PDB file of C-alpha atoms in Angstrom:
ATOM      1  CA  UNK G  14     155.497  84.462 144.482  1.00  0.00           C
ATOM      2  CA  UNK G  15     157.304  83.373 141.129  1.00  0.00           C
ATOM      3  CA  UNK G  16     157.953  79.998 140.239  1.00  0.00           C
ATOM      4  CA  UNK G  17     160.240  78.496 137.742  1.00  0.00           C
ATOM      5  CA  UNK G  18     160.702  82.164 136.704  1.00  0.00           C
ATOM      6  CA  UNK G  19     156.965  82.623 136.421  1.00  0.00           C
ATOM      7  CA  UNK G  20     154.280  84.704 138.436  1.00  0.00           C
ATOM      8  CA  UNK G  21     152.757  81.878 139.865  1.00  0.00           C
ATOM      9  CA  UNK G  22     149.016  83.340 139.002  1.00  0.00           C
ATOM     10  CA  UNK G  23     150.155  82.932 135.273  1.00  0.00           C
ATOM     11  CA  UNK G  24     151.727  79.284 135.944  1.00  0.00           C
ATOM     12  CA  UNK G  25     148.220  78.464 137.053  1.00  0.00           C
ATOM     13  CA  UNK G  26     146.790  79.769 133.953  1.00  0.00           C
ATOM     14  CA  UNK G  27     149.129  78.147 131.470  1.00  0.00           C
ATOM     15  CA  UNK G  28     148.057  74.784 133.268  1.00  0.00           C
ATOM     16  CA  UNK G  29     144.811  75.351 133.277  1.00  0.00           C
ATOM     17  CA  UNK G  30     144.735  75.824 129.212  1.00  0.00           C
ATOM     18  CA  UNK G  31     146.841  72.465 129.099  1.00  0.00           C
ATOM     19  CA  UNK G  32     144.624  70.525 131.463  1.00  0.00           C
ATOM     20  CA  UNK G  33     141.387  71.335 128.355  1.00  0.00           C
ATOM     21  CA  UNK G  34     144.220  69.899 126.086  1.00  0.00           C
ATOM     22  CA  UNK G  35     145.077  66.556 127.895  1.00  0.00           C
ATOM     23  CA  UNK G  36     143.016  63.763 127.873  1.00  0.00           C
ATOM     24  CA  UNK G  37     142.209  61.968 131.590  1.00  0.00           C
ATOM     25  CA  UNK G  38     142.016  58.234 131.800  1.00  0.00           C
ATOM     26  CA  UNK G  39     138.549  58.029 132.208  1.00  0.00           C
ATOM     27  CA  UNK G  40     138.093  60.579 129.549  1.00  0.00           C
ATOM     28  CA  UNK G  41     139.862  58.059 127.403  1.00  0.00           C
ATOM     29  CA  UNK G  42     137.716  55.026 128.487  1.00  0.00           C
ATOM     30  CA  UNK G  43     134.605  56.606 128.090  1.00  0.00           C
ATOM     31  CA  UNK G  44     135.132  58.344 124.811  1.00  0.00           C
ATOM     32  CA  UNK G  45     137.272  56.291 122.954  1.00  0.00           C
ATOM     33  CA  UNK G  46     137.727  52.655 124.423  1.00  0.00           C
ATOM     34  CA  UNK G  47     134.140  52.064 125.939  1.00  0.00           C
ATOM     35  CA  UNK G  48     132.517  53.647 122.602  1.00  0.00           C
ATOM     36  CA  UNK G  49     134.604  51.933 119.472  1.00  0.00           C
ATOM     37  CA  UNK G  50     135.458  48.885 120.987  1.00  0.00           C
ATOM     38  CA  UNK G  51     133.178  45.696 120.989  1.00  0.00           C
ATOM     39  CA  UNK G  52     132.020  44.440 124.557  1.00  0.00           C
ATOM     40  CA  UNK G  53     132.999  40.771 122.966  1.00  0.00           C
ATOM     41  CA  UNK G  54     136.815  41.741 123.246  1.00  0.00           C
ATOM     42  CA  UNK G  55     137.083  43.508 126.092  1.00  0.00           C
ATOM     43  CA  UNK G  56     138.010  39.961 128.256  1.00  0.00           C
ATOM     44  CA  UNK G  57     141.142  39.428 125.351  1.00  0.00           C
ATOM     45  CA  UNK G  58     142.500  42.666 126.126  1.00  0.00           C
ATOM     46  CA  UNK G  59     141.789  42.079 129.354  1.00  0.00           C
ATOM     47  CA  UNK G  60     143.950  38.660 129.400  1.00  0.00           C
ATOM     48  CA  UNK G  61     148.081  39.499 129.345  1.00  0.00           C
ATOM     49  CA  UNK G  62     148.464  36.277 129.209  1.00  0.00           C
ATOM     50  CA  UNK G  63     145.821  35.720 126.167  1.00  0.00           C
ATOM     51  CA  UNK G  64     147.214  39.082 124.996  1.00  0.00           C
ATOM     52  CA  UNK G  65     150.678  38.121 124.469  1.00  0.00           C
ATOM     53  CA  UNK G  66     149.842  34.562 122.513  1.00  0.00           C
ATOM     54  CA  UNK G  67     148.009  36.775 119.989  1.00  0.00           C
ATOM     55  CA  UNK G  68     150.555  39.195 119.393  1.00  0.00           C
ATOM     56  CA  UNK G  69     153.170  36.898 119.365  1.00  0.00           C
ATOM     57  CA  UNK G  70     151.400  34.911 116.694  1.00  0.00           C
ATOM     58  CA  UNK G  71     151.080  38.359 114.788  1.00  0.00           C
ATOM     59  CA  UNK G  72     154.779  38.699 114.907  1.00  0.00           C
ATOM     60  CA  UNK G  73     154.610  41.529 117.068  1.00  0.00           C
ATOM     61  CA  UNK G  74     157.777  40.769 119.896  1.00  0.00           C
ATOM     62  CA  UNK G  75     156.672  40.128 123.370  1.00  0.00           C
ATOM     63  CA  UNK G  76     158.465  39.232 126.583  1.00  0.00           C
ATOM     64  CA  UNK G  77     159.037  36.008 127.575  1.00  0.00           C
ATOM     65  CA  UNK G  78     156.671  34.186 129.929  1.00  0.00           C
ATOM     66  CA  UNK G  79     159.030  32.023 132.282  1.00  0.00           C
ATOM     67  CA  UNK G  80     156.088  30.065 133.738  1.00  0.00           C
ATOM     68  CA  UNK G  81     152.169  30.697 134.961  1.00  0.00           C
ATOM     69  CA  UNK G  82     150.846  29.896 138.133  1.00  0.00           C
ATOM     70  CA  UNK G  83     147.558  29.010 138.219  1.00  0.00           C
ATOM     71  CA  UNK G  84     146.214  27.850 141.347  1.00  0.00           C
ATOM     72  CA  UNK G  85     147.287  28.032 145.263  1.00  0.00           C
ATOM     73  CA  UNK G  86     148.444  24.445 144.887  1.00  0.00           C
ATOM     74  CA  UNK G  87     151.275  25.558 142.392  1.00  0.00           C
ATOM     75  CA  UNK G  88     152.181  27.810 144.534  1.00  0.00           C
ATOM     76  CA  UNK G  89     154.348  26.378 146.695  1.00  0.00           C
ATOM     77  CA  UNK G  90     156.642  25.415 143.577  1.00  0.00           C
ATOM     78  CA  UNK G  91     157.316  28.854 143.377  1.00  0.00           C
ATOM     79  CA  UNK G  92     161.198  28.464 145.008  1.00  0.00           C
ATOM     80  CA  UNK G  93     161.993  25.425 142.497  1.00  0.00           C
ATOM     81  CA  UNK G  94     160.431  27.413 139.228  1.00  0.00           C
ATOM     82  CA  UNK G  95     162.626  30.185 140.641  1.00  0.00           C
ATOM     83  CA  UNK G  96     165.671  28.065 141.193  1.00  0.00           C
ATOM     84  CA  UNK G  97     167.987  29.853 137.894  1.00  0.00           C
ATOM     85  CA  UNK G  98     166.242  33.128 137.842  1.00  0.00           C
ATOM     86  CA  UNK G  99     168.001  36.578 138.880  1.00  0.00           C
ATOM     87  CA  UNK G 100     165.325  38.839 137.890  1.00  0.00           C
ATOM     88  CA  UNK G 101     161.798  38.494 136.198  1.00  0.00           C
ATOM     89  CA  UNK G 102     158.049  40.424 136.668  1.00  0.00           C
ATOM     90  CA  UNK G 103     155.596  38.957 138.311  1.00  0.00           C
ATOM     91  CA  UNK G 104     151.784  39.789 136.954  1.00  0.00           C
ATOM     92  CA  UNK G 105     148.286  39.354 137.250  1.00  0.00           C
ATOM     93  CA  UNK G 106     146.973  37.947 134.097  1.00  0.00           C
ATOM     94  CA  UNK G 107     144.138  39.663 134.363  1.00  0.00           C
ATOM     95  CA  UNK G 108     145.397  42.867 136.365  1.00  0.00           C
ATOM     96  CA  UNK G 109     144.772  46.941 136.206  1.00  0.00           C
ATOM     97  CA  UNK G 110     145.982  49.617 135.990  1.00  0.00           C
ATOM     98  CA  UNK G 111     149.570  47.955 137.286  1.00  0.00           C
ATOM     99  CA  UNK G 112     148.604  46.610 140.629  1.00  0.00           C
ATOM    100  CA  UNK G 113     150.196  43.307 141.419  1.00  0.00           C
ATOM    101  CA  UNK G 114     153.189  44.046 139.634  1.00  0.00           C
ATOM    102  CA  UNK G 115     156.440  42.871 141.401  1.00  0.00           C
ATOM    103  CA  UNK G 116     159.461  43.519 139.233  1.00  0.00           C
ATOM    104  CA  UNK G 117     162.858  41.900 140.767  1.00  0.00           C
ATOM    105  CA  UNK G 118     165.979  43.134 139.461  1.00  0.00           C
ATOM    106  CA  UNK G 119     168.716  41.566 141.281  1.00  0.00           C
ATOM    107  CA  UNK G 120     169.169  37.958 143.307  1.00  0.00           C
ATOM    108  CA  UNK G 121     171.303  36.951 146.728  1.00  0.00           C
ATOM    109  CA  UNK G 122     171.861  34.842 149.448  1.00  0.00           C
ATOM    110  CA  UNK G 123     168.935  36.683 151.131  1.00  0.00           C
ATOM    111  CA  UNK G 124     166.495  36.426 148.303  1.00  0.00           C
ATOM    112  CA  UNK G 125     165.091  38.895 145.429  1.00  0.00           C
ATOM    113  CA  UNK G 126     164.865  42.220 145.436  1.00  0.00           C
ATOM    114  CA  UNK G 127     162.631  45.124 143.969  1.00  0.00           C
ATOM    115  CA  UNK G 128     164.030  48.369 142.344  1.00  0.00           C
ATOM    116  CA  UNK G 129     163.579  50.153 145.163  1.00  0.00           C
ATOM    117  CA  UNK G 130     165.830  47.251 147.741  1.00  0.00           C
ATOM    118  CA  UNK G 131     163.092  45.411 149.454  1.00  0.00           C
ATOM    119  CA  UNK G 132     163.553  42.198 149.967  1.00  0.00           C
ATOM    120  CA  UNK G 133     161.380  39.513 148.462  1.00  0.00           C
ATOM    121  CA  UNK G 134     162.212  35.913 150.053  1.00  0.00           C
ATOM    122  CA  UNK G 135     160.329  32.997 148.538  1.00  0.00           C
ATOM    123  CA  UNK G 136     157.416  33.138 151.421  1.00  0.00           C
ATOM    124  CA  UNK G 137     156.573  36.558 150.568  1.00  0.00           C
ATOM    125  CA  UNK G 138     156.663  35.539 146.480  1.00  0.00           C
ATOM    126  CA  UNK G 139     154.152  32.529 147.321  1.00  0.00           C
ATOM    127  CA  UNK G 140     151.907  35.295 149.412  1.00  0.00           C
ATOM    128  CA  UNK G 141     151.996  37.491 146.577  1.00  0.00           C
ATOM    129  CA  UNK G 142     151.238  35.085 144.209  1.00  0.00           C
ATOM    130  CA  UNK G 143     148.701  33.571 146.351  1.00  0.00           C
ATOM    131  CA  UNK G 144     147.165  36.692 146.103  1.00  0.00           C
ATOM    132  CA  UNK G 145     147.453  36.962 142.235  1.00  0.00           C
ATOM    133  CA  UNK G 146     145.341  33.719 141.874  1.00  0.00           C
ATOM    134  CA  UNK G 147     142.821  34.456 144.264  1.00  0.00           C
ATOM    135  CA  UNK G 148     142.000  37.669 142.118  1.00  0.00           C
ATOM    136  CA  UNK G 149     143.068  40.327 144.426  1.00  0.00           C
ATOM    137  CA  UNK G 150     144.387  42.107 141.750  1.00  0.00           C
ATOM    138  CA  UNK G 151     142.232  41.378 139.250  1.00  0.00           C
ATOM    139  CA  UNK G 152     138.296  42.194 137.444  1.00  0.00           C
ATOM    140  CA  UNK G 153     136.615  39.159 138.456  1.00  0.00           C
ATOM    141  CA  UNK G 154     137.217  35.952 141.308  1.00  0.00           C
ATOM    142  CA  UNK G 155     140.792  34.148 140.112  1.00  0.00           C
ATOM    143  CA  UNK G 156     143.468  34.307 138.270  1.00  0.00           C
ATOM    144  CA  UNK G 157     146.946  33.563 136.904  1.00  0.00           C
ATOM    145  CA  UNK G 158     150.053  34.670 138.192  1.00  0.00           C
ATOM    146  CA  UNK G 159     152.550  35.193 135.128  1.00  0.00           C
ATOM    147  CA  UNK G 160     156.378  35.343 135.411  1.00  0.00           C
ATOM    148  CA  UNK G 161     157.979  36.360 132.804  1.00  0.00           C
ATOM    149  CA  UNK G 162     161.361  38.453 131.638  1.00  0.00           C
ATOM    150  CA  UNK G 163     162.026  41.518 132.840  1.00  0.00           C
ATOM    151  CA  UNK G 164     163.094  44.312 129.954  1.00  0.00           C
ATOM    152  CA  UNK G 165     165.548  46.226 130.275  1.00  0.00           C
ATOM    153  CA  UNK G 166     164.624  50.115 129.264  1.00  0.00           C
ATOM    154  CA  UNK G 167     165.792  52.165 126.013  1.00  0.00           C
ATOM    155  CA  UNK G 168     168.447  54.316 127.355  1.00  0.00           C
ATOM    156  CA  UNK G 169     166.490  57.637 126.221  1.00  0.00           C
ATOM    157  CA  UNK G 170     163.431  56.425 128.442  1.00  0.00           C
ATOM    158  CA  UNK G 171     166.034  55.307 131.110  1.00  0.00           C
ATOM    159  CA  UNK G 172     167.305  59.210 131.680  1.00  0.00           C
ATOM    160  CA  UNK G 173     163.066  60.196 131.789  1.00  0.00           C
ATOM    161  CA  UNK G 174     162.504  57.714 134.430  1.00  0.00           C
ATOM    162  CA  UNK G 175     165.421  55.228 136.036  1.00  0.00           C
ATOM    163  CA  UNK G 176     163.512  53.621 138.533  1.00  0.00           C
ATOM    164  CA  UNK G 177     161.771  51.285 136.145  1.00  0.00           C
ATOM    165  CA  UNK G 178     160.447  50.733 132.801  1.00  0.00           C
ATOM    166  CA  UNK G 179     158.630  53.106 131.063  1.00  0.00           C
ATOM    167  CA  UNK G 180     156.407  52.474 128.227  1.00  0.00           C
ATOM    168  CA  UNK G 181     154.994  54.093 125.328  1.00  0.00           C
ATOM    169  CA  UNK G 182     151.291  53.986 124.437  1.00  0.00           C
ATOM    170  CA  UNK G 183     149.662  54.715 121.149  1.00  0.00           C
ATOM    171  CA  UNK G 184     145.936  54.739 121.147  1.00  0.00           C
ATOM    172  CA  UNK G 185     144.543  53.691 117.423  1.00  0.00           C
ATOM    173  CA  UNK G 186     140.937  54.943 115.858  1.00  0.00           C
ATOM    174  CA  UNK G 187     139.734  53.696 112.966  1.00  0.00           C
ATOM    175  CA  UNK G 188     143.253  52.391 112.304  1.00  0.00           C
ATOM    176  CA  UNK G 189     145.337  55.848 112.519  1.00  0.00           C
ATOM    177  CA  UNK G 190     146.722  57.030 115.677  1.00  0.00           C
ATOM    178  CA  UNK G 191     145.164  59.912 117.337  1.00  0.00           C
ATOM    179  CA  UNK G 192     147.274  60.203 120.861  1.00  0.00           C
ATOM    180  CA  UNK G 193     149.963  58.830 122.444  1.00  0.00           C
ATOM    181  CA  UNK G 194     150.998  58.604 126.142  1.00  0.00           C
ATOM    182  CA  UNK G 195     154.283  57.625 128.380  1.00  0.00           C
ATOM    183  CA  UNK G 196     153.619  55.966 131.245  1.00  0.00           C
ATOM    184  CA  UNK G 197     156.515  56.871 133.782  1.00  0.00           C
ATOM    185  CA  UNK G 198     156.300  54.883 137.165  1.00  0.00           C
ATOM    186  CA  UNK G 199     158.586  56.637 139.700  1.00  0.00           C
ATOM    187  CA  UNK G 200     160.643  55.907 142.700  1.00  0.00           C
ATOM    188  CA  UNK G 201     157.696  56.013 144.796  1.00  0.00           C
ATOM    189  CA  UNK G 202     155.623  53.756 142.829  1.00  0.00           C
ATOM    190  CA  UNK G 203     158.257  50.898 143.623  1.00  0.00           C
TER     191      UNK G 203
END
């Protein structure tokens, strides 16, 4: 069986070699995060909405927040706050690994709606947010539901992945970079 022009028995091989070459996430955590980076900052990093004040203050350009959400009782301001907006991200403040990330991208008489056409009405926002602040998403009991702008991709990362925004990571050591990643979310992602 050949394929992509290749005996498959030597596609397997040429994998194989590239799989000792690549470094897995929790190869990552354990031998570069976990050992060269103090416990005392791990709840900063962990803290978008923390993150963002500090690089912002550095200069460094982040996106917008619109508004946070902070307990169930905001929640049901959520249609008002939303009143003038089209399209924003919704996210934990304190989430993983993307989960709890709504992205909207257009608005209509019907409500929002995701990249992939499901329909978001303001009930299922204030669930979802209501879900945010209770922690579901989240490393510990609680948290903040931000909503903030949504970018728009570079059109070179647009062709590698249109059904959302890719993004390009660079991890640091001893203040020179040593790897870099793309993080491609795909159609079925959402």
């Amino acid at each position: 069986m050949k394929w992509l022009g290749m005996p498959w028995l030597q596609k397997l091989g040429h994998w194989r070699k590239m799989s000792q070459q690549v470094l897995s996430i929790n190869q990552r955590n354990l031998e570069f995060i976990y050992r060269y980076n103090p416990r005392k900052f791990y709840k900063t990093a962990d803290d978008k909405r923390l993150t963002k004040q500090l690089l912002a203050a550095q200069g460094v350009p982040v996106p917008p927040s619109y508004f946070v959400i902070e307990s169930f009782h905001q929640t049901q301001q959520v249609g008002q706050m939303l009143a003038d907006l089209d399209d924003f991200v919704i996210k934990p403040a304190q989430g993983s690994g993307g989960g709890g990330i709504v992205v909207i991208t257009r608005r209509d008489e019907h409500g929002w709606y995701s990249p992939s056409g499901s329909l978001w009405t303001v009930l299922d926002i204030q669930r979802h947010v209501a879900d945010i602040v209770f922690g579901t998403h989240s490393f510990d009991l609680g948290d903040f539901a931000i909503f903030e702008q949504r970018l728009r991709p570079a059109p070179l990362l647009h062709k590698l992945s249109p059904w959302g925004l890719a993004d390009l990571r660079v991890i640091v050591l001893d203040h020179k970079p040593v790897m870099a990643m793309c993080r491609l979310p795909t159609k079925s992602s959402g």
